Structures are given as structure tokens and as C-alpha cells.
């Protein structure tokens, strides 16, 4: 299933189909966030800069991603 198919399925009138698609999109968004936060940190971005782009507080992004950095 492609991303477009999944996005379309999220609008399905069948709740089973729609909710499964919502879950798949949420999981994809989470994986993308982890990858992009890691990349931003590798490039020297501050937690504040990352937080601003994600629309969350610096504390929230640091709490969620701060321990991932080895």
C-alpha cells in the first residue's frame, strides 16, 4: 500500500479501514520525526530550533528525543 493509498484509506467510511490507516500514518510520522530530529542534531541544530519547527516546546522535544543520542 502506498502513502497515498493509506491517506485515502484514513478517510474510509469503514472504521476498521480508517483506523488502521490512521495508525499506519501515525507510525510513519513517528519514524520520520525520529530520523529528522537525529539529522538536525547531527547538523548542530539546538533543541529550541527543532522544537520551533515541530511546533512544540524545547522541553517536550528534548524529553522525547534527548536520550536517543549516544
PDB file of C-alpha atoms in Angstrom, residues 5-41:
ATOM      1  CA  UNK A   5      -3.471   4.718  -0.586  1.00  0.00           C
ATOM      2  CA  UNK A   6      -3.005   4.878   3.175  1.00  0.00           C
ATOM      3  CA  UNK A   7      -4.048   8.528   3.300  1.00  0.00           C
ATOM      4  CA  UNK A   8      -7.126   7.707   1.215  1.00  0.00           C
ATOM      5  CA  UNK A   9      -7.939   4.724   3.452  1.00  0.00           C
ATOM      6  CA  UNK A  10      -7.821   7.015   6.504  1.00  0.00           C
ATOM      7  CA  UNK A  11     -10.920   8.705   5.069  1.00  0.00           C
ATOM      8  CA  UNK A  12     -12.751   5.416   4.586  1.00  0.00           C
ATOM      9  CA  UNK A  13     -16.371   5.157   5.720  1.00  0.00           C
ATOM     10  CA  UNK A  14     -15.386   1.780   7.232  1.00  0.00           C
ATOM     11  CA  UNK A  15     -13.981   2.494  10.706  1.00  0.00           C
ATOM     12  CA  UNK A  16     -11.758  -0.593  10.655  1.00  0.00           C
ATOM     13  CA  UNK A  17     -10.066   0.510   7.446  1.00  0.00           C
ATOM     14  CA  UNK A  18      -9.896   4.138   8.503  1.00  0.00           C
ATOM     15  CA  UNK A  19      -8.457   3.483  11.944  1.00  0.00           C
ATOM     16  CA  UNK A  20      -5.841   1.068  10.648  1.00  0.00           C
ATOM     17  CA  UNK A  21      -4.762   3.690   8.128  1.00  0.00           C
ATOM     18  CA  UNK A  22      -4.595   6.353  10.842  1.00  0.00           C
ATOM     19  CA  UNK A  23      -2.378   4.043  12.908  1.00  0.00           C
ATOM     20  CA  UNK A  24      -0.089   3.397   9.921  1.00  0.00           C
ATOM     21  CA  UNK A  25       0.222   7.126   9.212  1.00  0.00           C
ATOM     22  CA  UNK A  26       0.962   7.843  12.889  1.00  0.00           C
ATOM     23  CA  UNK A  27       3.710   5.210  12.929  1.00  0.00           C
ATOM     24  CA  UNK A  28       5.216   6.628   9.745  1.00  0.00           C
ATOM     25  CA  UNK A  29       5.135  10.169  11.138  1.00  0.00           C
ATOM     26  CA  UNK A  30       6.870   8.976  14.317  1.00  0.00           C
ATOM     27  CA  UNK A  31       9.657   7.262  12.351  1.00  0.00           C
ATOM     28  CA  UNK A  32      10.138  10.346  10.174  1.00  0.00           C
ATOM     29  CA  UNK A  33      10.297  12.592  13.237  1.00  0.00           C
ATOM     30  CA  UNK A  34      12.990  10.429  14.839  1.00  0.00           C
ATOM     31  CA  UNK A  35      15.058  10.449  11.647  1.00  0.00           C
ATOM     32  CA  UNK A  36      14.749  14.195  11.104  1.00  0.00           C
ATOM     33  CA  UNK A  37      15.458  15.115  14.733  1.00  0.00           C
ATOM     34  CA  UNK A  38      18.571  12.928  14.674  1.00  0.00           C
ATOM     35  CA  UNK A  39      19.679  14.569  11.422  1.00  0.00           C
ATOM     36  CA  UNK A  40      19.076  18.063  12.753  1.00  0.00           C
ATOM     37  CA  UNK A  41      21.109  17.296  15.875  1.00  0.00           C
TER      38      UNK A  41
END
